[in-house]
mmCIF file with all atom_site columns, C-alpha atoms in Angstrom:
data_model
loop_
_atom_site.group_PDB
_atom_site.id
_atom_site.type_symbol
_atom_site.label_atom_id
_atom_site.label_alt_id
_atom_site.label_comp_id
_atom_site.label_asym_id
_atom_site.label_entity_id
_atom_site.label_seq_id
_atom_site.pdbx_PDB_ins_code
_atom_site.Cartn_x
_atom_site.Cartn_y
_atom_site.Cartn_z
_atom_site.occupancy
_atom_site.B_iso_or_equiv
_atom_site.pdbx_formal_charge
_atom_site.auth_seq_id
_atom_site.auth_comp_id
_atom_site.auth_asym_id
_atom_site.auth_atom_id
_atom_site.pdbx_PDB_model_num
ATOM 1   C CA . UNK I 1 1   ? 0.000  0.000  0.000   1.00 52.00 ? 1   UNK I CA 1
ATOM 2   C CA . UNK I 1 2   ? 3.032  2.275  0.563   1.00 54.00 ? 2   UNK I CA 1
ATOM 3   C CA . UNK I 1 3   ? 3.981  2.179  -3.000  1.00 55.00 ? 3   UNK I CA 1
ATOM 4   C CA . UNK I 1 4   ? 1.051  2.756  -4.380  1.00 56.00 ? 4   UNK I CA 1
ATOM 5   C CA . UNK I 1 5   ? 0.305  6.564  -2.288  1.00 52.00 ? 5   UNK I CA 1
ATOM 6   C CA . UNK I 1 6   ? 4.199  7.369  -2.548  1.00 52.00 ? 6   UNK I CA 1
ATOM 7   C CA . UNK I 1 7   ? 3.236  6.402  -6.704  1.00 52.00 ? 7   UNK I CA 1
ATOM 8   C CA . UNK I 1 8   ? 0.211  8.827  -6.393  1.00 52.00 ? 8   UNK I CA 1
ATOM 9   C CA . UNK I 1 9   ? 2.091  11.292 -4.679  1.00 52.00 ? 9   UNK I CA 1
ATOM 10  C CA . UNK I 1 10  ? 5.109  11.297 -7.024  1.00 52.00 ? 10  UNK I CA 1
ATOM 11  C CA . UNK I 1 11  ? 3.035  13.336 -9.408  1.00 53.00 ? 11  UNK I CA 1
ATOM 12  C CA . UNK I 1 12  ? 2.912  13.058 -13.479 1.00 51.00 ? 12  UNK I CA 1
ATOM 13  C CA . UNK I 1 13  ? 6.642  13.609 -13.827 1.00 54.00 ? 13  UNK I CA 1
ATOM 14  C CA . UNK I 1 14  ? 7.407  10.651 -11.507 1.00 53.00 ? 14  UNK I CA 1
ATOM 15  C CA . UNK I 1 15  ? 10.254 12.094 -9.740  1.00 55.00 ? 15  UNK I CA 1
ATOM 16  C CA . UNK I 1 16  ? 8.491  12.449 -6.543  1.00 53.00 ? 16  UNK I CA 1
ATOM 17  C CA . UNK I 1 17  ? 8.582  16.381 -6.407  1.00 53.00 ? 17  UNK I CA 1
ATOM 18  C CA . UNK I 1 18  ? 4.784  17.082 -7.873  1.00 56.00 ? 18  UNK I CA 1
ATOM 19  C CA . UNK I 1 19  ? 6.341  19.987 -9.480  1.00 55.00 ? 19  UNK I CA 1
ATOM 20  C CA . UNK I 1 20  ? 8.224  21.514 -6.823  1.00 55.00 ? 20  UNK I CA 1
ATOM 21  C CA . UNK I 1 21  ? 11.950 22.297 -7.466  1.00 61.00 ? 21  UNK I CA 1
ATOM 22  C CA . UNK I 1 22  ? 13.494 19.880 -4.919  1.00 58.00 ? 22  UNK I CA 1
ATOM 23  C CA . UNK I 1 23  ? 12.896 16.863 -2.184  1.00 57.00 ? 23  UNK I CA 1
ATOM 24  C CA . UNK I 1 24  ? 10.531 17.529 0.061   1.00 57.00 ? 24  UNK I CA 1
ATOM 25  C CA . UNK I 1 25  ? 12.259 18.684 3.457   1.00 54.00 ? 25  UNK I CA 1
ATOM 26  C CA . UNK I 1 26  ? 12.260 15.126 5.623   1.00 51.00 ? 26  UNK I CA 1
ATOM 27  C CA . UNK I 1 27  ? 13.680 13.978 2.507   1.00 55.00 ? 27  UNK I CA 1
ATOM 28  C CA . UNK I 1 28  ? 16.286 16.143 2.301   1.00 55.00 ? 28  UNK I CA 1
ATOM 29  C CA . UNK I 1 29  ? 17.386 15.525 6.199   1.00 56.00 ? 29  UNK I CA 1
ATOM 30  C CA . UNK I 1 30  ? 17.488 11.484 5.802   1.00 58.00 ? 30  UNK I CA 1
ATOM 31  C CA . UNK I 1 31  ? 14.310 10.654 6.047   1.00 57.00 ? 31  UNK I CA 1
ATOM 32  C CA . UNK I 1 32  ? 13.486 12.312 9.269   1.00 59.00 ? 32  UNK I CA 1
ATOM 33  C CA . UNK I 1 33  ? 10.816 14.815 10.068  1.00 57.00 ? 33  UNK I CA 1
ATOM 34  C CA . UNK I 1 34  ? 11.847 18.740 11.675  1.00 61.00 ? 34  UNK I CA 1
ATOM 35  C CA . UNK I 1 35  ? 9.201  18.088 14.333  1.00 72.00 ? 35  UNK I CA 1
ATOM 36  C CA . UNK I 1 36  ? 11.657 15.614 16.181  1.00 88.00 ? 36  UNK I CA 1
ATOM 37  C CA . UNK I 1 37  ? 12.448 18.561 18.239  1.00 91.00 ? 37  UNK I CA 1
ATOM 38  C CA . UNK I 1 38  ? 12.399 17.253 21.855  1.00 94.00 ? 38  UNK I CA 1
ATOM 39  C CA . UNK I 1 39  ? 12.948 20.292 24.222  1.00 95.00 ? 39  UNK I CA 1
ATOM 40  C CA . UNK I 1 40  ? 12.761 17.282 27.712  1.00 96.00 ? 40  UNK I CA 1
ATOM 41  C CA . UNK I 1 41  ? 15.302 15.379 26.109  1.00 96.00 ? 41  UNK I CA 1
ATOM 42  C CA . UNK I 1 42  ? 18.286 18.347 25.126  1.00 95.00 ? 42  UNK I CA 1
ATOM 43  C CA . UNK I 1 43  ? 17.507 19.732 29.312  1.00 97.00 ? 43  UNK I CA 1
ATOM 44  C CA . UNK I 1 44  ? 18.225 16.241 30.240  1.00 97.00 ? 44  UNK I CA 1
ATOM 45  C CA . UNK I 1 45  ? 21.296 16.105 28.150  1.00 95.00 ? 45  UNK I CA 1
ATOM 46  C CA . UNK I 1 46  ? 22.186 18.994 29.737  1.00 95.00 ? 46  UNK I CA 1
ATOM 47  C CA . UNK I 1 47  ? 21.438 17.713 33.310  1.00 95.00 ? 47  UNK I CA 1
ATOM 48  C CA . UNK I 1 48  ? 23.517 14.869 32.496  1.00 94.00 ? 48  UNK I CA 1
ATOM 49  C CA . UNK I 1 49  ? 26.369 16.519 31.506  1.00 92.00 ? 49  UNK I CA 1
ATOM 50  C CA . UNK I 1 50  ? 26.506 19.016 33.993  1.00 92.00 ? 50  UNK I CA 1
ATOM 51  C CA . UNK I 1 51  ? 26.086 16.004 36.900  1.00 92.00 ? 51  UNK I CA 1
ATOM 52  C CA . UNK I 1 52  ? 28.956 14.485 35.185  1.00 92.00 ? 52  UNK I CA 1
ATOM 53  C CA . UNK I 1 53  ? 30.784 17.511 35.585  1.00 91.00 ? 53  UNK I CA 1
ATOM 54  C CA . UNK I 1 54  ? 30.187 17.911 38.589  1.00 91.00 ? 54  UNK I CA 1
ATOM 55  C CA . UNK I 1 55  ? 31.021 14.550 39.723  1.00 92.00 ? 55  UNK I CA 1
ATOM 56  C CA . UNK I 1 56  ? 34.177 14.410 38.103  1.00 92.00 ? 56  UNK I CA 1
ATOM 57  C CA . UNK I 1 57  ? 35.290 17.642 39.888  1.00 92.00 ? 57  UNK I CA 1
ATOM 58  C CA . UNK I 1 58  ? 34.513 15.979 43.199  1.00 91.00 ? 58  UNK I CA 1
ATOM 59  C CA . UNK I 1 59  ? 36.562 13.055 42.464  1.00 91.00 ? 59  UNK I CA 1
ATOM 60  C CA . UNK I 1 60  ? 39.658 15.151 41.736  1.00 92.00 ? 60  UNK I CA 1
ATOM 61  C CA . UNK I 1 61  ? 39.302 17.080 44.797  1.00 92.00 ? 61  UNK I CA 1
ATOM 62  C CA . UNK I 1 62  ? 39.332 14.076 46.747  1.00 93.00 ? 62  UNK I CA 1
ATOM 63  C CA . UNK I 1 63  ? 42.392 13.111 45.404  1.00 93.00 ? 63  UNK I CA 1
ATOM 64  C CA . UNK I 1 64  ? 43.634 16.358 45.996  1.00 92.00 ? 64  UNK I CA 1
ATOM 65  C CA . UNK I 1 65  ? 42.459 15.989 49.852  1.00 94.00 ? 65  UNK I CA 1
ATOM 66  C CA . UNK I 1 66  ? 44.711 12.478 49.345  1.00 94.00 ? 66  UNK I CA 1
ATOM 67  C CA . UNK I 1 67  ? 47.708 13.515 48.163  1.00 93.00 ? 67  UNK I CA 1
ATOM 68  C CA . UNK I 1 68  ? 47.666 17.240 49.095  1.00 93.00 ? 68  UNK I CA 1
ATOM 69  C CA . UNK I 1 69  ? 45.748 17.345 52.689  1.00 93.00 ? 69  UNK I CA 1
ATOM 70  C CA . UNK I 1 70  ? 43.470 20.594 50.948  1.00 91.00 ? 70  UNK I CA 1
ATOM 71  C CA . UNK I 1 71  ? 40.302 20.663 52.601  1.00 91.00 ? 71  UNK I CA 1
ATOM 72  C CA . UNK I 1 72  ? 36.898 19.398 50.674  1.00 88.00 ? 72  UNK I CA 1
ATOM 73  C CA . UNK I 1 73  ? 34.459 22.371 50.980  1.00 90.00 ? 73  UNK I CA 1
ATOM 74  C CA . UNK I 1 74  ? 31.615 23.894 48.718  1.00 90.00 ? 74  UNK I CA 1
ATOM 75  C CA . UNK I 1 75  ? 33.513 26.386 48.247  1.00 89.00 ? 75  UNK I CA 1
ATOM 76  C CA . UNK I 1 76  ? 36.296 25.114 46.299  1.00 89.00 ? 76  UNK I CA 1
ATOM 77  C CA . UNK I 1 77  ? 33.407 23.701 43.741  1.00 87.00 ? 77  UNK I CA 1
ATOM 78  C CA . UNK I 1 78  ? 31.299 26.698 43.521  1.00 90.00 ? 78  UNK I CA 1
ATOM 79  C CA . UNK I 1 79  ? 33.290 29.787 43.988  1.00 90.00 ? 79  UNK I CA 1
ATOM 80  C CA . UNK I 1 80  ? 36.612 31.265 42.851  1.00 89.00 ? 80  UNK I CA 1
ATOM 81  C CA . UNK I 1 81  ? 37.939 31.838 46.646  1.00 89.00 ? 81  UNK I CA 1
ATOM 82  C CA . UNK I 1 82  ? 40.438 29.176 46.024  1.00 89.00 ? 82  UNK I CA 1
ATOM 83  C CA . UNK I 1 83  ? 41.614 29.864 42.607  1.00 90.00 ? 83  UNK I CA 1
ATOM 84  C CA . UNK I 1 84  ? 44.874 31.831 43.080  1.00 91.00 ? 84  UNK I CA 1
ATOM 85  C CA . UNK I 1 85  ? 47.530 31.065 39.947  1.00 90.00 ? 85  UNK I CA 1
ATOM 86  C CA . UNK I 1 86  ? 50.263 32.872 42.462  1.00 94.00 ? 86  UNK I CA 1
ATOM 87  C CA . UNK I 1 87  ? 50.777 30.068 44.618  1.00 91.00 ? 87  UNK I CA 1
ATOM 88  C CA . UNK I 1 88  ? 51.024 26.211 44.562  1.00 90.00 ? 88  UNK I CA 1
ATOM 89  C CA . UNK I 1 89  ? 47.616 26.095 46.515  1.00 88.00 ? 89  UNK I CA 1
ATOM 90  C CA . UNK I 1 90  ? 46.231 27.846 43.927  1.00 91.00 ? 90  UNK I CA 1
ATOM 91  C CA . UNK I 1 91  ? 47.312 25.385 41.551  1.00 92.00 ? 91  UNK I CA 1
ATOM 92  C CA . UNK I 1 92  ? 46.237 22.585 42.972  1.00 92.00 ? 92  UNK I CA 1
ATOM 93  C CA . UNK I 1 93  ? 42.563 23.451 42.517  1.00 90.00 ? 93  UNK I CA 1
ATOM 94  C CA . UNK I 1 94  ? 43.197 25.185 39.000  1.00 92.00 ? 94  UNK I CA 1
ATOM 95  C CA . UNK I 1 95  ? 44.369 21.919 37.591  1.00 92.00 ? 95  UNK I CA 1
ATOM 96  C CA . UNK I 1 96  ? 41.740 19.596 39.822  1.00 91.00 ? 96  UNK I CA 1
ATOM 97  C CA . UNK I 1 97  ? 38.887 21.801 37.684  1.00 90.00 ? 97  UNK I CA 1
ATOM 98  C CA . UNK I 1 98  ? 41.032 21.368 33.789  1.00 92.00 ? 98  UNK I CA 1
ATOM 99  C CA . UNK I 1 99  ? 41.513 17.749 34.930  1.00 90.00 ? 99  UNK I CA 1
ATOM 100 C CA . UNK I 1 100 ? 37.748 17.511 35.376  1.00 88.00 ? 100 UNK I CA 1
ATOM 101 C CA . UNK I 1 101 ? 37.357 19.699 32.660  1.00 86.00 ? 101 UNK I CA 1
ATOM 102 C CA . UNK I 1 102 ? 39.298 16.928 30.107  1.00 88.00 ? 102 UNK I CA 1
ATOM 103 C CA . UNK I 1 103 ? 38.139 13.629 32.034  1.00 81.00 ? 103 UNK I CA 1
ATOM 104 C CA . UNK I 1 104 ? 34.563 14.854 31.691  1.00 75.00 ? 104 UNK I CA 1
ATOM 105 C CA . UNK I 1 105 ? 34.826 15.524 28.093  1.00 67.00 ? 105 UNK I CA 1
#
């Protein structure tokens, strides 16, 4: 049955454009519709990543608390207090947040 209405719908010409100058538009994207747009699903993605983010940041501070004795605050994950590139401190929790930065990616 699917032959015969795509037939019918090809038009006279039999090219499958009933006139028009090119594909129709889920044609042209693979065979997939524009309204697959699925606002719930890109916020979860989003969600996601940022969780994963997060998580990873948390597990390279706790290293740091291993093998540097730095203390594991909210602070050092959500503010800048602790972000000093003038000191060695400073660099342990700039490099714990680019290590997150490339394990999470």
């Amino acid at each position: 049955r699917r032959n015969i209405s795509t037939n019918a719908a090809s038009g006279a010409n039999g090219n499958g454009t009933n006139g028009s100058a090119g594909p129709k538009r889920s044609q042209r994207r693979g065979g997939r519709a524009s309204s697959n747009f699925n606002p719930r699903l890109i916020f979860s993605q989003i969600v996601a990543i940022q969780c994963f983010h997060y998580l990873m940041l948390g597990v390279v501070f706790q290293i740091n608390h291993a093998m540097f004795g730095t203390s594991i605050t909210i602070d050092r994950i959500f503010t800048d207090k602790y972000l000093n590139v003038w000191t060695w401190q400073g660099w342990i929790d700039n490099s714990a947040i680019i290590f997150s930065y490339l394990f999470g990616a």
